[in-house]
Amino acid sequence: AWRAGIAERWGYRTDFRSWLLTRSVPPPVRVHQIDYYLQLVNALGFPGGGEAPRIDVTDQLRAVGASMLKTAGWDVAAPLVAMAPGAAFGAAKRWPSASFASVADRLATEGVRTVILGSAGDRPAALELAAAMRAPARPLDLVGRTDLPRLAGVLANCRTLLTNDSGAMHFATALGTNVVVMFGPTRERETSPRGAGRQALLTHPVWCRPCMLRECPLTHRCMRGISVDTVHAAVQSFL
């Protein structure tokens, strides 16, 4: 911005950028990221938006989502639980695919269908999940088949999203879909979802979390220690 000749450059005085700014604000410490940016604009004299993002789904989009689910094998009667087993920026944020599969198997015995969601890059995690399942009823696979509007329509037809700390988590909560989230290396106090959907944030206490690393150099206990029983009970509470 300075090299481009932009006359006014405003921001937090952190990361050694103060000398490049024309107006600087001291940053808050250990607050949610939404509050972090709201405080910046408020300190600069501008009104901020609400603390909880909200996305409204039209009836048309909901119908598009239902159509995609029916094409994938949904009978309309069974309740749906979406699963997003992937996570960008490293495998450390991922709950094991076999654990996702165990929850999906238990839900299948209770008459609940699983929908696997994600981008094309999440295909390996989705394949691992599906391969580890033992229930005869196979998951509905929509990985790589939804843009954001269609993803909104699909999630609007689901009771709950089971996910790692990911963009899908924030998107679902803003839509009003309930979420069950496993947090390991990241700070749930700073990046937890906000929105109309109910939330269950699950962690396992270990000395090394939150490390904020993309890959775990140890045993990944922060994620592996979150039990299938705990996650299944949290999902059940939202059905």
CSV table of C-alpha atoms in Angstrom, one decimal, residues 100-239:
chain,number,residue,atom,x,y,z
A,100,PHE,CA,-15.8,-40.1,11.4
A,101,ALA,CA,-16.8,-43.5,9.9
A,102,SER,CA,-17.6,-45.0,13.3
A,103,VAL,CA,-20.0,-42.1,14.0
A,104,ALA,CA,-21.5,-42.6,10.6
A,105,ASP,CA,-22.0,-46.3,11.3
A,106,ARG,CA,-23.7,-45.7,14.6
A,107,LEU,CA,-26.0,-43.1,13.0
A,108,ALA,CA,-26.9,-45.6,10.2
A,109,THR,CA,-28.2,-48.0,12.8
A,110,GLU,CA,-30.4,-45.3,14.1
A,111,GLY,CA,-31.9,-44.5,10.6
A,112,VAL,CA,-29.8,-41.4,10.0
A,113,ARG,CA,-28.1,-40.9,6.6
A,114,THR,CA,-24.7,-39.4,6.3
A,115,VAL,CA,-23.8,-36.8,3.6
A,116,ILE,CA,-20.1,-36.2,2.9
A,117,LEU,CA,-19.2,-32.7,1.9
A,118,GLY,CA,-16.1,-30.8,0.9
A,119,SER,CA,-14.1,-29.4,-2.0
A,120,ALA,CA,-12.3,-31.5,-4.6
A,121,GLY,CA,-9.2,-31.3,-2.4
A,122,ASP,CA,-11.1,-33.1,0.4
A,123,ARG,CA,-11.6,-36.2,-1.8
A,124,PRO,CA,-8.9,-38.3,-0.1
A,125,ALA,CA,-10.4,-37.7,3.4
A,126,ALA,CA,-13.8,-38.5,2.0
A,127,LEU,CA,-12.6,-41.8,0.4
A,128,GLU,CA,-11.0,-42.8,3.7
A,129,LEU,CA,-14.2,-42.1,5.6
A,130,ALA,CA,-16.3,-44.1,3.2
A,131,ALA,CA,-13.8,-47.0,3.0
A,132,ALA,CA,-13.8,-47.3,6.8
A,133,MET,CA,-17.6,-47.5,7.2
A,134,ARG,CA,-19.1,-50.9,7.9
A,135,ALA,CA,-22.8,-50.1,7.7
A,136,PRO,CA,-24.7,-51.3,4.6
A,137,ALA,CA,-26.2,-47.9,4.0
A,138,ARG,CA,-23.5,-46.0,2.1
A,139,PRO,CA,-23.0,-42.2,2.7
A,140,LEU,CA,-24.3,-39.7,0.2
A,141,ASP,CA,-21.2,-38.3,-1.6
A,142,LEU,CA,-21.4,-34.7,-2.7
A,143,VAL,CA,-17.6,-33.9,-2.3
A,144,GLY,CA,-16.5,-31.5,-5.0
A,145,ARG,CA,-20.1,-31.2,-6.4
A,146,THR,CA,-21.3,-28.1,-4.7
A,147,ASP,CA,-20.5,-24.4,-5.1
A,148,LEU,CA,-21.3,-22.1,-2.2
A,149,PRO,CA,-25.0,-21.6,-3.1
A,150,ARG,CA,-25.6,-25.3,-3.6
A,151,LEU,CA,-23.7,-26.1,-0.4
A,152,ALA,CA,-26.1,-23.7,1.4
A,153,GLY,CA,-29.1,-25.5,-0.1
A,154,VAL,CA,-27.7,-28.9,1.0
A,155,LEU,CA,-26.9,-27.8,4.5
A,156,ALA,CA,-30.3,-26.3,4.9
A,157,ASN,CA,-31.7,-29.9,4.6
A,158,CYS,CA,-29.4,-31.3,7.2
A,159,ARG,CA,-30.0,-31.6,10.9
A,160,THR,CA,-26.3,-31.2,11.9
A,161,LEU,CA,-22.8,-30.8,10.4
A,162,LEU,CA,-20.0,-32.8,11.9
A,163,THR,CA,-16.7,-31.1,11.0
A,164,ASN,CA,-13.2,-30.1,11.8
A,165,ASP,CA,-12.3,-26.5,12.3
A,166,SER,CA,-13.0,-25.4,8.8
A,167,GLY,CA,-14.7,-22.9,6.5
A,168,ALA,CA,-17.7,-25.3,6.3
A,169,MET,CA,-18.1,-24.9,10.1
A,170,HIS,CA,-18.5,-21.1,9.8
A,171,PHE,CA,-20.7,-21.3,6.8
A,172,ALA,CA,-23.1,-23.8,8.4
A,173,THR,CA,-23.5,-21.9,11.6
A,174,ALA,CA,-24.2,-18.7,9.7
A,175,LEU,CA,-26.9,-20.6,7.8
A,176,GLY,CA,-28.4,-21.7,11.1
A,177,THR,CA,-27.4,-25.3,10.8
A,178,ASN,CA,-26.2,-27.0,14.0
A,179,VAL,CA,-22.5,-27.9,14.2
A,180,VAL,CA,-20.4,-30.4,16.1
A,181,VAL,CA,-16.8,-29.4,15.8
A,182,MET,CA,-13.5,-31.1,16.9
A,183,PHE,CA,-10.8,-28.6,17.8
A,184,GLY,CA,-7.2,-29.8,18.2
A,185,PRO,CA,-4.3,-27.5,17.3
A,186,THR,CA,-6.3,-24.4,16.9
A,187,ARG,CA,-7.7,-21.9,19.5
A,188,GLU,CA,-11.5,-22.4,19.8
A,189,ARG,CA,-11.8,-19.2,21.8
A,190,GLU,CA,-10.6,-17.2,18.8
A,191,THR,CA,-12.0,-19.2,15.8
A,192,SER,CA,-15.2,-20.8,17.1
A,193,PRO,CA,-18.2,-20.5,14.8
A,194,ARG,CA,-20.8,-17.8,15.5
A,195,GLY,CA,-24.3,-17.8,14.1
A,196,ALA,CA,-27.9,-19.0,14.6
A,197,GLY,CA,-26.9,-22.7,14.6
A,198,ARG,CA,-26.4,-24.5,17.9
A,199,GLN,CA,-22.8,-25.6,18.6
A,200,ALA,CA,-20.9,-28.3,20.3
A,201,LEU,CA,-17.2,-27.6,20.5
A,202,LEU,CA,-15.2,-30.7,21.5
A,203,THR,CA,-11.6,-30.8,22.6
A,204,HIS,CA,-9.2,-33.1,24.4
A,205,PRO,CA,-6.9,-31.6,27.0
A,206,VAL,CA,-3.2,-32.2,26.3
A,207,TRP,CA,-0.2,-30.1,27.3
A,208,CYS,CA,0.8,-29.2,23.7
A,209,ARG,CA,-2.5,-27.7,22.5
A,210,PRO,CA,-3.2,-25.3,20.9
A,211,CYS,CA,0.1,-25.5,19.0
A,212,MET,CA,-1.2,-23.9,15.7
A,213,LEU,CA,0.9,-26.3,13.7
A,214,ARG,CA,-0.2,-27.7,10.3
A,215,GLU,CA,1.3,-31.1,10.9
A,216,CYS,CA,1.6,-32.8,14.3
A,217,PRO,CA,5.2,-33.8,15.2
A,218,LEU,CA,4.0,-36.0,18.1
A,219,THR,CA,1.1,-38.4,18.5
A,220,HIS,CA,-1.9,-36.1,17.5
A,221,ARG,CA,-3.5,-36.8,20.8
A,222,CYS,CA,-5.4,-33.5,20.8
A,223,MET,CA,-7.6,-35.0,18.0
A,224,ARG,CA,-7.3,-38.7,18.6
A,225,GLY,CA,-8.3,-38.2,22.2
A,226,ILE,CA,-11.7,-36.9,21.3
A,227,SER,CA,-13.8,-40.1,21.5
A,228,VAL,CA,-16.3,-41.5,19.1
A,229,ASP,CA,-18.8,-41.8,22.1
A,230,THR,CA,-18.4,-38.1,22.9
A,231,VAL,CA,-18.9,-37.0,19.3
A,232,HIS,CA,-21.9,-39.4,18.7
A,233,ALA,CA,-23.6,-38.1,21.8
A,234,ALA,CA,-23.1,-34.5,20.7
A,235,VAL,CA,-24.6,-35.2,17.2
A,236,GLN,CA,-27.5,-37.1,18.8
A,237,SER,CA,-28.3,-34.1,20.9
A,238,PHE,CA,-29.0,-32.1,17.8
A,239,LEU,CA,-31.2,-34.6,16.0
